[in-house]
Coordinates of C-alpha atoms in Angstrom, one line a residue:
M1 CA 0.0 0.0 0.0
F2 CA 2.7 2.5 1.0
D3 CA 5.7 1.5 -1.0
E4 CA 5.9 2.6 -4.6
K5 CA 8.2 2.0 -7.5
N6 CA 8.5 3.7 -10.9
T7 CA 7.9 1.1 -13.6
G8 CA 10.3 3.0 -15.8
N9 CA 8.2 2.7 -19.0
N10 CA 5.2 4.9 -18.4
L11 CA 3.0 1.9 -17.9
P12 CA 0.3 1.0 -16.9
V13 CA -1.7 3.3 -19.0
Q14 CA -5.5 4.0 -19.0
F15 CA -7.5 2.4 -21.8
D16 CA -11.1 3.1 -22.4
I17 CA -12.9 1.0 -25.0
M18 CA -16.4 1.8 -26.3
A19 CA -18.5 0.2 -29.0
S20 CA -20.7 2.1 -31.4
P21 CA -24.2 0.8 -32.1
G22 CA -25.1 -0.4 -35.6
D23 CA -23.0 -0.6 -38.7
Y24 CA -21.7 3.0 -38.7
H25 CA -18.2 2.0 -37.5
A26 CA -18.4 -1.7 -38.2
D27 CA -15.1 -1.8 -40.2
E28 CA -13.0 0.6 -38.3
F29 CA -11.4 1.4 -35.0
N30 CA -11.5 5.1 -34.0
L31 CA -8.8 6.1 -31.5
Q32 CA -8.0 9.1 -29.5
F33 CA -4.6 9.4 -27.7
I34 CA -4.3 11.8 -24.7
A35 CA -0.9 12.6 -23.2
K36 CA -2.0 14.0 -19.9
G37 CA 0.1 15.5 -17.2
G38 CA -0.8 15.5 -13.5
G39 CA -1.0 19.3 -13.2
S40 CA -4.1 19.7 -15.4
A41 CA -5.6 16.4 -14.5
N42 CA -5.5 17.3 -10.8
K43 CA -7.7 20.3 -11.6
T44 CA -10.7 18.2 -12.1
Y45 CA -13.6 18.8 -9.8
L46 CA -17.0 17.4 -9.0
F47 CA -19.6 19.4 -7.1
Q48 CA -22.8 17.7 -5.9
E49 CA -25.3 20.5 -6.2
T50 CA -29.1 20.8 -6.3
R51 CA -31.7 22.2 -8.6
A52 CA -31.6 25.4 -6.7
V53 CA -28.3 26.5 -8.5
L54 CA -30.0 26.2 -12.0
T55 CA -30.9 29.8 -12.4
P56 CA -28.9 32.3 -14.6
E57 CA -27.8 34.4 -11.7
K58 CA -26.7 31.5 -9.5
I59 CA -25.1 29.3 -12.1
Y60 CA -22.8 32.0 -13.4
A61 CA -21.8 33.1 -9.9
F62 CA -21.1 29.5 -9.0
I63 CA -19.0 29.0 -12.1
E64 CA -17.0 32.2 -11.5
T65 CA -16.2 31.2 -8.0
K66 CA -15.1 27.7 -8.9
I67 CA -12.9 28.6 -11.9
K68 CA -11.0 31.2 -9.8
T69 CA -9.9 28.2 -7.7
L70 CA -8.2 26.6 -10.7
G71 CA -5.4 29.1 -10.3
T72 CA -2.3 28.9 -12.5
S73 CA -0.9 25.5 -11.5
A74 CA -2.2 23.6 -14.6
C75 CA -0.6 26.0 -17.2
P76 CA -3.2 28.4 -18.5
P77 CA -4.5 29.5 -20.9
Y78 CA -6.8 26.6 -20.4
H79 CA -9.3 24.7 -22.5
L80 CA -12.0 24.8 -19.9
A81 CA -14.8 22.2 -19.8
I82 CA -17.9 22.4 -17.6
V83 CA -20.5 19.7 -17.5
I84 CA -23.9 20.4 -15.8
G85 CA -25.8 17.2 -15.0
G86 CA -25.3 13.6 -15.6
T87 CA -27.1 10.4 -14.6
S88 CA -24.1 9.6 -12.3
A89 CA -21.1 11.4 -10.9
E90 CA -18.9 9.1 -12.9
L91 CA -20.5 10.0 -16.2
C92 CA -20.3 13.7 -15.4
L93 CA -16.6 13.6 -14.9
K94 CA -16.0 11.3 -17.9
T95 CA -17.8 13.8 -20.0
V96 CA -15.6 16.6 -18.5
K97 CA -12.5 14.8 -19.6
L98 CA -13.7 14.2 -23.1
A99 CA -15.2 17.6 -23.5
S100 CA -11.8 19.2 -22.6
T101 CA -10.3 17.3 -25.6
K102 CA -13.1 18.6 -27.9
Y103 CA -14.3 15.0 -28.3
Y104 CA -18.0 16.2 -28.0
D105 CA -17.7 19.3 -30.2
N106 CA -20.3 18.0 -32.6
L107 CA -23.1 17.5 -30.0
P108 CA -26.4 19.2 -30.7
T109 CA -26.6 22.8 -29.5
S110 CA -30.0 22.6 -28.0
G111 CA -31.9 20.1 -25.9
D112 CA -35.4 18.6 -26.1
A113 CA -37.9 16.5 -24.2
T114 CA -35.9 13.3 -24.7
G115 CA -33.1 14.6 -22.4
H116 CA -30.2 14.2 -24.8
A117 CA -26.9 15.9 -24.2
F118 CA -26.1 19.2 -25.8
R119 CA -23.6 22.0 -25.9
D120 CA -24.7 25.4 -24.7
I121 CA -22.8 27.8 -27.0
E122 CA -24.3 30.9 -25.5
M123 CA -23.1 29.9 -22.0
E124 CA -19.7 29.0 -23.4
Q125 CA -19.3 32.6 -24.6
K126 CA -20.5 34.1 -21.3
V127 CA -18.1 31.9 -19.3
L128 CA -15.2 32.9 -21.6
E129 CA -16.0 36.5 -20.9
I130 CA -16.1 35.8 -17.1
S131 CA -12.7 34.2 -17.4
R132 CA -11.3 37.3 -19.0
K133 CA -12.3 39.5 -16.2
I134 CA -11.1 37.6 -13.1
G135 CA -7.5 38.9 -13.7
I136 CA -5.5 35.6 -13.4
G137 CA -4.7 35.5 -17.1
A138 CA -2.0 33.4 -18.7
Q139 CA -0.2 32.6 -15.4
F140 CA 1.0 36.1 -14.5
G141 CA -2.2 38.3 -14.8
G142 CA -4.1 39.6 -17.7
K143 CA -7.3 38.3 -19.5
Y144 CA -6.2 35.2 -21.3
F145 CA -7.1 32.6 -18.7
C146 CA -8.9 30.4 -21.2
H147 CA -8.3 29.7 -24.9
D148 CA -11.9 28.4 -25.1
V149 CA -14.7 27.0 -23.1
R150 CA -17.0 23.9 -23.5
V151 CA -20.3 23.7 -21.6
I152 CA -22.3 20.5 -21.9
R153 CA -25.7 19.9 -20.4
L154 CA -26.6 16.3 -19.5
P155 CA -29.8 14.8 -18.2
R156 CA -29.9 14.1 -14.5
H157 CA -31.7 12.2 -11.8
G158 CA -34.2 14.4 -10.0
A159 CA -32.4 14.0 -6.7
S160 CA -28.9 14.9 -8.0
L161 CA -27.2 17.7 -9.9
P162 CA -23.5 16.8 -10.4
I163 CA -21.4 19.6 -11.9
G164 CA -18.0 18.9 -13.2
I165 CA -15.2 21.3 -14.1
G166 CA -11.9 20.4 -15.7
V167 CA -9.2 21.7 -18.0
S168 CA -6.8 20.7 -20.7
C169 CA -3.6 22.8 -20.3
S170 CA -2.2 25.1 -22.9
A171 CA -0.1 22.2 -24.3
D172 CA -3.4 20.4 -25.1
R173 CA -1.8 17.1 -26.2
Q174 CA -4.1 14.7 -28.0
I175 CA -4.4 13.2 -31.5
K176 CA -6.9 11.1 -33.3
A177 CA -6.3 8.0 -35.4
K178 CA -8.3 5.3 -37.1
I179 CA -7.7 1.8 -38.4
T180 CA -9.7 0.7 -41.4
P181 CA -9.5 -2.0 -44.1
E182 CA -7.6 0.6 -46.1
G183 CA -4.9 1.2 -43.5
V184 CA -3.9 3.2 -40.5
F185 CA -4.6 6.9 -40.5
L186 CA -3.2 9.5 -38.1
E187 CA -4.6 13.0 -37.7
Q188 CA -2.6 15.6 -39.4
L189 CA -1.6 18.2 -36.9
E190 CA 0.0 21.6 -37.4
T191 CA 3.8 21.2 -37.6
N192 CA 4.7 24.9 -37.3
P193 CA 2.3 26.5 -34.7
A194 CA 4.8 29.3 -34.2
K195 CA 3.7 30.9 -37.5
Y196 CA 0.5 32.0 -35.7
L197 CA 2.4 33.8 -33.0
P198 CA 3.7 37.4 -33.1
E199 CA 7.4 38.0 -33.0
I200 CA 8.2 38.8 -29.3
T201 CA 11.5 40.1 -28.2
D202 CA 12.8 41.3 -24.8
E203 CA 11.9 44.8 -25.8
H204 CA 8.3 43.8 -26.0
L205 CA 8.3 42.3 -22.5
G206 CA 9.5 45.6 -20.9
G207 CA 11.0 46.1 -17.5
D208 CA 14.5 45.3 -16.2
V209 CA 15.8 41.8 -15.9
V210 CA 17.8 41.1 -12.8
A211 CA 20.7 38.6 -13.2
I212 CA 21.1 36.2 -10.3
D213 CA 24.3 34.3 -9.8
L214 CA 23.4 31.0 -8.3
N215 CA 27.0 30.0 -7.7
K216 CA 27.3 32.5 -4.9
P217 CA 26.7 31.3 -1.3
M218 CA 23.0 30.9 -0.5
Q219 CA 23.0 33.9 1.9
D220 CA 24.3 36.1 -0.9
I221 CA 21.6 34.8 -3.3
L222 CA 18.9 35.6 -0.6
A223 CA 20.3 39.0 0.0
E224 CA 20.2 39.9 -3.7
L225 CA 16.6 38.6 -4.1
S226 CA 15.5 40.6 -1.0
K227 CA 16.4 43.8 -2.8
H228 CA 13.6 43.3 -5.4
P229 CA 9.8 43.3 -5.1
V230 CA 7.5 40.5 -6.2
K231 CA 6.8 40.6 -10.0
T232 CA 10.5 41.2 -10.6
R233 CA 11.8 39.3 -13.6
V234 CA 15.0 37.5 -13.0
A235 CA 17.5 35.5 -15.1
L236 CA 19.2 32.6 -13.2
T237 CA 22.7 31.4 -14.0
G238 CA 24.5 28.6 -12.1
T239 CA 23.7 25.4 -10.3
I240 CA 20.2 24.3 -9.4
V241 CA 19.1 21.1 -7.6
V242 CA 16.0 19.4 -9.1
A243 CA 13.6 17.5 -6.8
R244 CA 9.9 16.8 -7.1
D245 CA 7.2 14.7 -5.4
I246 CA 8.8 11.4 -4.5
A247 CA 12.2 13.0 -3.8
H248 CA 10.5 15.4 -1.3
A249 CA 8.9 12.5 0.4
K250 CA 12.3 10.8 0.7
L251 CA 13.8 14.0 2.2
Q252 CA 11.0 14.3 4.7
E253 CA 11.7 10.7 5.8
R254 CA 15.3 11.8 6.5
L255 CA 14.1 14.7 8.6
D256 CA 11.7 12.4 10.5
R257 CA 14.6 10.1 11.3
G258 CA 16.7 13.0 12.6
E259 CA 19.2 12.8 9.8
G260 CA 19.0 16.5 8.8
M261 CA 18.7 18.2 5.4
P262 CA 21.4 17.3 2.8
D263 CA 23.8 20.1 1.9
Y264 CA 22.7 20.2 -1.7
M265 CA 19.2 21.4 -0.5
K266 CA 20.8 24.1 1.6
N267 CA 23.4 25.4 -0.8
H268 CA 21.3 25.6 -4.0
P269 CA 17.8 26.6 -5.2
V270 CA 15.5 23.7 -5.7
Y271 CA 13.6 23.3 -9.0
Y272 CA 10.4 21.2 -8.9
A273 CA 10.7 19.3 -12.2
G274 CA 11.9 16.1 -13.9
P275 CA 13.5 15.6 -17.3
A276 CA 12.1 13.8 -20.3
K277 CA 14.3 11.5 -22.3
T278 CA 17.4 13.3 -23.7
P279 CA 17.5 13.4 -27.5
D280 CA 20.8 12.8 -29.3
G281 CA 23.0 15.9 -29.3
M282 CA 21.0 17.7 -26.6
A283 CA 22.0 18.4 -23.0
T284 CA 18.6 17.3 -21.8
G285 CA 15.0 16.5 -22.9
S286 CA 12.1 18.7 -22.1
F287 CA 12.6 20.0 -18.6
G288 CA 9.7 22.3 -17.5
P289 CA 8.5 23.1 -14.1
T290 CA 5.8 21.0 -12.3
T291 CA 3.0 22.2 -10.1
A292 CA 4.5 24.0 -7.0
G293 CA 1.4 23.4 -4.8
R294 CA 2.1 19.7 -4.4
M295 CA 5.2 20.5 -2.4
D296 CA 3.6 23.1 -0.2
S297 CA 3.3 20.9 2.9
Y298 CA 7.1 20.4 3.0
V299 CA 8.2 24.0 2.8
D300 CA 8.1 25.0 6.5
A301 CA 9.9 21.9 7.7
F302 CA 12.5 22.1 4.9
Q303 CA 13.2 25.8 5.5
E304 CA 13.4 25.2 9.2
A305 CA 16.2 22.7 8.4
G306 CA 17.9 25.1 6.1
G307 CA 16.7 23.8 2.8
S308 CA 14.4 25.0 0.0
M309 CA 15.3 28.6 0.7
V310 CA 14.8 29.4 -3.0
M311 CA 12.2 27.4 -4.8
L312 CA 11.5 27.4 -8.5
A313 CA 8.3 25.9 -10.1
K314 CA 5.0 26.9 -11.7
G315 CA 1.7 28.1 -10.4
N316 CA 0.4 29.7 -7.2
R317 CA 1.3 28.6 -3.7
S318 CA -0.8 28.3 -0.5
E319 CA -0.7 30.8 2.3
A320 CA 1.4 28.4 4.3
V321 CA 4.3 28.9 1.9
T322 CA 4.0 32.7 2.1
Q323 CA 4.1 32.4 5.9
A324 CA 7.1 30.0 5.8
C325 CA 9.1 32.3 3.5
A326 CA 8.4 35.3 5.7
K327 CA 9.4 33.3 8.8
H328 CA 12.6 31.8 7.4
G329 CA 13.6 34.4 4.8
G330 CA 12.9 32.3 1.7
F331 CA 11.6 32.9 -1.8
Y332 CA 9.5 31.2 -4.4
L333 CA 10.3 32.0 -8.0
G334 CA 7.7 31.3 -10.6
S335 CA 8.8 29.8 -13.9
I336 CA 6.6 29.7 -17.0
G337 CA 4.4 26.6 -17.3
G338 CA 4.3 25.1 -20.8
P339 CA 7.6 25.8 -22.6
A340 CA 9.5 22.8 -21.3
A341 CA 11.3 22.1 -24.6
V342 CA 12.3 25.7 -25.0
L343 CA 13.8 25.8 -21.5
A344 CA 15.7 22.7 -22.2
Q345 CA 17.1 24.0 -25.4
N346 CA 17.9 27.5 -24.5
N347 CA 18.6 27.6 -20.7
I348 CA 19.8 24.2 -19.4
T349 CA 23.4 23.3 -20.2
K350 CA 24.1 20.2 -18.1
V351 CA 22.2 17.5 -16.3
E352 CA 23.4 14.8 -13.9
V353 CA 21.8 12.5 -11.3
L354 CA 22.6 13.5 -7.8
E355 CA 20.7 11.0 -5.7
Y356 CA 18.0 8.3 -5.9
P357 CA 18.7 7.2 -9.5
E358 CA 16.2 4.4 -9.0
L359 CA 13.4 6.9 -9.1
G360 CA 14.0 7.7 -12.8
M361 CA 12.8 11.1 -13.7
E362 CA 11.8 11.6 -10.0
A363 CA 15.4 11.3 -8.9
V364 CA 17.3 14.3 -7.4
W365 CA 19.2 16.0 -10.2
R366 CA 21.9 18.7 -10.5
I367 CA 21.6 21.0 -13.5
E368 CA 23.5 24.0 -14.8
V369 CA 21.4 26.8 -16.2
K370 CA 22.1 30.0 -18.1
D371 CA 19.7 33.0 -18.0
F372 CA 16.8 30.7 -16.8
P373 CA 13.7 33.0 -16.8
A374 CA 11.6 33.4 -13.7
F375 CA 9.7 35.9 -11.6
I376 CA 9.7 36.6 -7.9
V377 CA 6.3 35.4 -6.8
V378 CA 6.7 35.0 -3.0
D379 CA 9.3 37.0 -1.1
D380 CA 10.9 37.0 2.3
K381 CA 8.6 39.8 3.6
G382 CA 5.3 38.0 3.3
N383 CA 4.3 39.2 -0.2
D384 CA 2.6 37.0 -2.7
F385 CA 2.1 38.1 -6.3
F386 CA -1.0 35.9 -6.7
A387 CA -2.7 37.2 -3.5
D388 CA -3.9 40.3 -5.4
L389 CA -5.5 38.0 -8.1
A390 CA -7.4 35.8 -5.6

């Protein structure tokens, strides 16, 4: 129950198999592949409500309150899916997942007395407008919290009103395929999405960038960061230790046994991440930040022991982290969620295993970075950038 091991091959995987009635798909298999990270999957919620919430005033207020709690941990801009109703809680959430991948985009756009499922296009537009006004934006403020919204209405039992909310992150990784008597066919995806983006340079971003030398003693790093307010953009160069969920659990076990915090956690910033497989000729595979909030419960104890004084990850943190940083003089730096391959290509120059190699990508790593981009999100004075957006 309590001991875990990484299989080392990304298995087991979830398979869902469904049969279509009649002869419509008699000679073919239709497949949809979803590469899903934990950050966005963890932002899937079920709310057991009642008929009382089904008024225009109450449902929009309910939705606004709930989508604010999504925060930035799952890499917005999001593809937001909302499902109202369902003959079971399980069906509601299954529909949320598939709606977030646009699987149900061809549903009817109005209901009838038979109780079939439908998309509410008008509500989708209203929820999109709500998302633009809440101020969270694409991770660091603004209006682009959502790329798009799907709202699906399902029939329900008279005693139940499940409401499901979930997201697909900005990476939105899925692809369709089919197998027919004629062969195997894979959906043609855009191979150059960058052509749709404007050319952005440092001049467009504005503001000064503060260079932080991570090869200095930790006290000097903390003193430099303390000179600057939250929202400050920094460029990190030097050594960083990488540790995420399982490594943090291992380190907590050390503390519980009275063994203390290892020096590498005291002398270097810690990056919550894990590398993908390294392509030939590259220093590393994709190496983007994971959700910071999963490590929140460790911060106070780790900082008390002299570790995790500078943390680097994505997304907002809990009030407990703000309090710990104010108490111990620590900092949380927010990296950008989503561009893992870009960070690996442009900013990470060396990667080596430091401890727990048996954990695979969840091992403790040491990396060398150059001009790694981040922002001061939580400082040593009790300030939290995201507090103003709550």
